[in-house]
Amino acid sequence: MARPTDGFKEFVLDQLTDLRGMTCRAMFGGYGLYREGVFFAIVHKSRLYFKTDETSRAAYLKHGMKPFQPSARQTLKTYYEVPVEIVEDREQLIEWATTASSADG
């Protein structure tokens, strides 16, 4: 059965086509993105979240983005939603994904 985020996931994967070493796996009601085996992103309910660290998190906060909250009682404070304007801009999205895949957070 197709998941509701399949269309969005396909869009994100298309946007990240040029990001070498990336794979995608279904997980916890969404998808996990990996680069060379390193988990760096979550696609969940038609939203994209990237792994952040102390340095990269400021860009997400500047855009007013919030951390990934899969349930009312759980928040993953190192994964932040990627702004729509970044998701829609292939070059910027690849830059942000590259940063996320090397984040220490």
Backbone as a ProteinNet text record, in pm:
[ID]
protein_1_A
[PRIMARY]
MARPTDGFKEFVLDQLTDLRGMTCRAMFGGYGLYREGVFFAIVHKSRLYFKTDETSRAAYLKHGMKPFQPSARQTLKTYYEVPVEIVEDREQLIEWATTASSADG
[TERTIARY]
84.4	0	88.5	55.7	133.4	112.1	218.2	209.4	166.9	102.3	55.9	169	291.3	402.5	477.1	428.8	500.4	528.2	428.3	447.6	551.3	542.1	639.8	777.6	783.4	911.3	975	896.3	949.3	1002.3	932.5	978.9	1113.6	1123.6	1248.7	1362.2	1336.3	1439.9	1483.4	1388	1422.5	1508.7	1472.7	1550.4	1693.8	1709.6	1841.1	1913.1	1869.3	1928.2	2080.7	2132.4	2277.2	2357.3	2290.1	2359.4	2409.1	2536.8	2596.3	2587.1	2564.4	2565.1	2439.2	2328.7	2206.2	2114.2	2054.5	1955.1	1835.7	1724.9	1600.7	1540.6	1492.8	1427.1	1301.2	1197.7	1074.4	1103.2	1049.1	1064.7	963.2	922.3	829.4	723.2	651.1	543.2	589.1	716.8	772.5	890.7	993.3	1113.7	1237.4	1343.7	1472.6	1564.2	1639.2	1737.7	1876.9	1958.7	2095.3	2191.4	2308.2	2414.6	2536.9	2578.9	2692.2	2673.9	2550.6	2518.4	2486.9	2497.8	2472.6	2330.2	2250.2	2112.4	2115.5	2056.3	2063.7	1930.7	1825.6	1700.2	1579.5	1465.7	1338.7	1234.8	1160	1043.2	923.2	839.1	726.1	609.7	494.2	372.4	396.8	458.3	485.6	570.8	660	757.6	895	997.5	1135.3	1208.7	1279.8	1357.8	1502.4	1595.3	1737.9	1801.4	1903.7	1982.6	2058.8	2063.5	2133.7	2236.7	2323	2414.9	2415.6	2499.1	2501.4	2524.3	2603.5	2635.4	2522.7	2473.1	2374.1	2232.6	2201	2064.8	2018.8	2110.8	2075.4	2001.6	2038.3	1971.1	1824.4	1794.6	1656.4	1577.4	1637.4	1570.8	1544.4	1638	1622.9	1498.6	1467.7	1349.7	1224.4	1236.7	1123	1081.7	1174.7	1142.2	1148.2	1075.4	1064.1	1124.4	1159.4	1214.5	1108.7	1155.3	1068.7	997.9	864.3	784	686.8	731.7	646.6	521.9	522.9	405.5	406.6	295.8	284.2	386.7	431.9	525.8	670.5	696.1	832.2	875.6	993.6	1053.1	1199	1239.6	1380.8	1444.7	1513.2	1562.9	1682.4	1735.7	1846.5	1798	1671.2	1614.6	1514.3	1540.7	1454.6	1393.5	1270	1202.7	1279	1289.6	1355.3	1251.6	1285.9	1190.4	1148.4	1023.1	968.8	1052.5	1095.3	1172.4	1306.7	1359.9	1483.9	1451.8	1344.1	1303.7	1281.1	1224.6	1191.8	1311.9	1420.8	1541.8	1645.8	1659.9	1745.6	1888	1950.7	2089.5	2101.5	2011.6	2016	1985.2	1890.3	1855	1974.5	2047.6	2166.4	2271.6	2287.2	2381.5	2339.7	2211.4	2161.3	2173.6	2146.1	2156.8	2301	2393.1	2535.2	2577.4	2531.1	2560.1	2497.4	2372.6	2301.9	2370.1	2420.9	2482.5	2617.1	2670.4	2795.7	2778.6	2652.9	2624.6	2661.2	2711.3	2749.9	2636.3	2530.4	2418.6	2367.7
-119.3	0	125.1	221.1	345.1	429.9	491.1	581	719.2	799.6	931.2	1024.6	999.5	1088.4	1044.7	942.5	891.6	999	1080.9	1185.9	1287.1	1329.9	1425.8	1361.7	1237.6	1166.5	1160.2	1126.6	1118.3	1254.1	1361.7	1496	1524.7	1494.6	1517.6	1435.4	1309.2	1224.3	1277.6	1328.8	1387.9	1512.4	1595	1715.7	1680.7	1566.9	1526.6	1424.9	1412.4	1315.1	1326.9	1448.4	1469.4	1449.6	1416.9	1393.5	1249	1232.8	1098.7	1019.7	888.9	799	800.8	855.4	865.9	746.5	697.2	591.4	630.3	561.9	591.3	460.4	460.7	342.7	383.8	300.9	324.9	304.9	394.4	382.5	469.5	426	492.6	579.8	522.5	594.9	694.6	698.5	789.3	723	802.6	752.1	812.7	736.1	785.1	796.1	905.2	923.6	905.1	833.4	803.3	846.9	892.8	923.2	844.8	753.5	665.4	599.4	553.8	482.7	568.5	701.8	793.3	848.6	826	875.2	1026.2	1100.7	1246.4	1318	1244.5	1313.6	1223.2	1288.3	1219.6	1284.7	1202.7	1249.4	1192.5	1282.4	1239.3	1334.7	1280.9	1360	1479.9	1452.4	1553.7	1669.9	1639	1737.4	1671.1	1753.3	1705.7	1764.4	1678.4	1720.3	1678.5	1769.6	1738.3	1737.8	1656.1	1652.4	1784.8	1836.9	1962.9	1943.2	2041.3	2046.7	2191.3	2220.2	2354.5	2462.5	2434.3	2532.8	2546.8	2437.4	2443.6	2478.2	2452.6	2473.6	2618.5	2712.9	2855.3	2889.5	2828	2856.2	2814.6	2704.7	2657.1	2750.3	2789.1	2879.1	3015.1	3060.8	3188.5	3186	3070.5	3053.9	3018.5	3012.4	2982.5	2835.8	2747.1	2605	2538.6	2428.5	2356.9	2217.1	2158.5	2022.3	1917.9	1801.9	1689.8	1640.2	1631.7	1585.9	1479	1352.2	1246.2	1219.2	1259.9	1245.1	1356.9	1372.4	1479.6	1466.5	1343.6	1320.8	1304.2	1312.3	1287.7	1398.8	1455.4	1555.8	1518.8	1512.8	1488.1	1623	1676.8	1813.6	1834.4	1727.4	1746.6	1745.7	1710.3	1709.7	1823.2	1914.2	2030.1	2028.7	2081.7	2088.8	2181.5	2138.6	2217.5	2314.3	2443.7	2541	2504.8	2531.1	2498.1	2559.7	2683.7	2749.4	2678.6	2612.8	2535.2	2403.3	2337.2	2211	2231.9	2345.1	2371.7	2416.9	2455.1	2501	2389.4	2318.6	2199.7	2226.3	2333.3	2360.8	2386.1	2468.4	2495.8	2370.6	2289.9	2167.8	2073.3	2061.3	1974.8	2029.4	2162.4	2222.1	2189.5	2208.3	2182.7	2033.7	1947.6	1802.2	1762.2	1821.8	1793.9	1831	1947.6	1991.7	1894.6	1856.6	1766	1630.3	1581.1	1447.3	1445.8	1564	1569.3	1631.5	1656.6	1719.1	1625.2	1684	1607.5	1591.6	1672.4	1679.8	1549.4
0	0	0	-83.5	-92.8	32.4	74.9	190.6	142.6	228.5	185.8	143.8	189.5	157.1	31.5	-39.4	-155.8	-260.7	-295.9	-396.1	-351.8	-228.4	-175.9	-168.9	-123.7	-115.9	-253.7	-355.4	-491.8	-537.9	-503.1	-537	-470.5	-341	-267.6	-328.5	-356.6	-416.2	-551.8	-629.6	-758.6	-739.2	-642.3	-613.9	-571.8	-505.5	-453.3	-543.2	-667.2	-760	-767.1	-765.2	-779.6	-650.9	-541.3	-414.5	-414.1	-430.8	-443.2	-313.4	-328.5	-214.1	-130.3	-184.7	-106.5	-131.3	-23	-30.9	54.5	32.8	104.6	152.8	278.2	336.1	410.6	398.2	473.3	622.2	704.1	849.7	922.8	1038	1131.1	1063	967.6	902	798.2	771.6	671.9	605.3	578.6	512.4	575.6	578.7	622.9	502.9	495.1	388.7	448	375.4	418.3	309.8	350.6	256.2	300.2	213.8	243.9	380.8	405.9	529.3	649.5	637	749.2	739	842.8	849.3	865.6	769.1	776.7	753.5	714.3	684	706.3	729.7	750.9	659.4	589.1	514.9	589.8	641.2	724.7	703.4	666.3	645.9	553.9	439.1	336	384.8	475	522.5	523.8	505.9	504.7	623.9	696	812.1	790.6	816.9	806.2	944.1	958.7	1081.1	1094.4	1214.7	1240.2	1350.8	1364.5	1478	1526.6	1623.8	1682.7	1577.6	1476.2	1373.1	1271.3	1219.9	1111.4	1158.1	1282.5	1334.2	1320.5	1327.6	1320.7	1191.4	1080.5	952.6	958.2	1024.8	1037.4	1128.6	1239.2	1333	1269.1	1186	1115.4	1026.3	970.4	885.7	968.1	1100.6	1187.2	1186.9	1152	1142.3	1279.5	1290.9	1417.9	1407.2	1522	1520.2	1486.4	1447.1	1412.3	1536.7	1529.3	1642.4	1591.2	1592	1539	1622.2	1749	1834.8	1938.4	2008	2107.7	2220.1	2244.9	2355.6	2311	2181.9	2133.8	2037.7	2062.9	1975.5	1954.7	1828.2	1795.5	1768.3	1866.1	1860.1	1768.2	1709.9	1615.7	1470.8	1446.3	1311.5	1298.8	1203.8	1183.7	1044.9	1036.3	907	812.2	687.8	584.1	526.2	516.9	462.4	319	286.1	154.4	42.4	60.1	-46.1	-71.5	30.2	13.1	-56.9	-16.7	-79.3	-229.1	-266	-405.8	-489	-424.9	-495.1	-492.1	-602.3	-609.2	-559	-604	-564.6	-414.8	-361.3	-217.1	-137.3	-184.1	-111.7	-105.3	-213.6	-213.8	-116.5	-111.3	-15.3	127.7	158	293.7	326.3	228.5	249.9	274.5	205.2	224.1	366.1	411.8	548	649.8	623.8	715.6	724.8	613.1	613.2	684.9	714	790.4	928	969.6	1100.2	1214.5	1321.8	1440	1539.8	1524.7	1618.4	1662.7
[MASK]
+++++++++++++++++++++++++++++++++++++++++++++++++++++++++++++++++++++++++++++++++++++++++++++++++++++++++

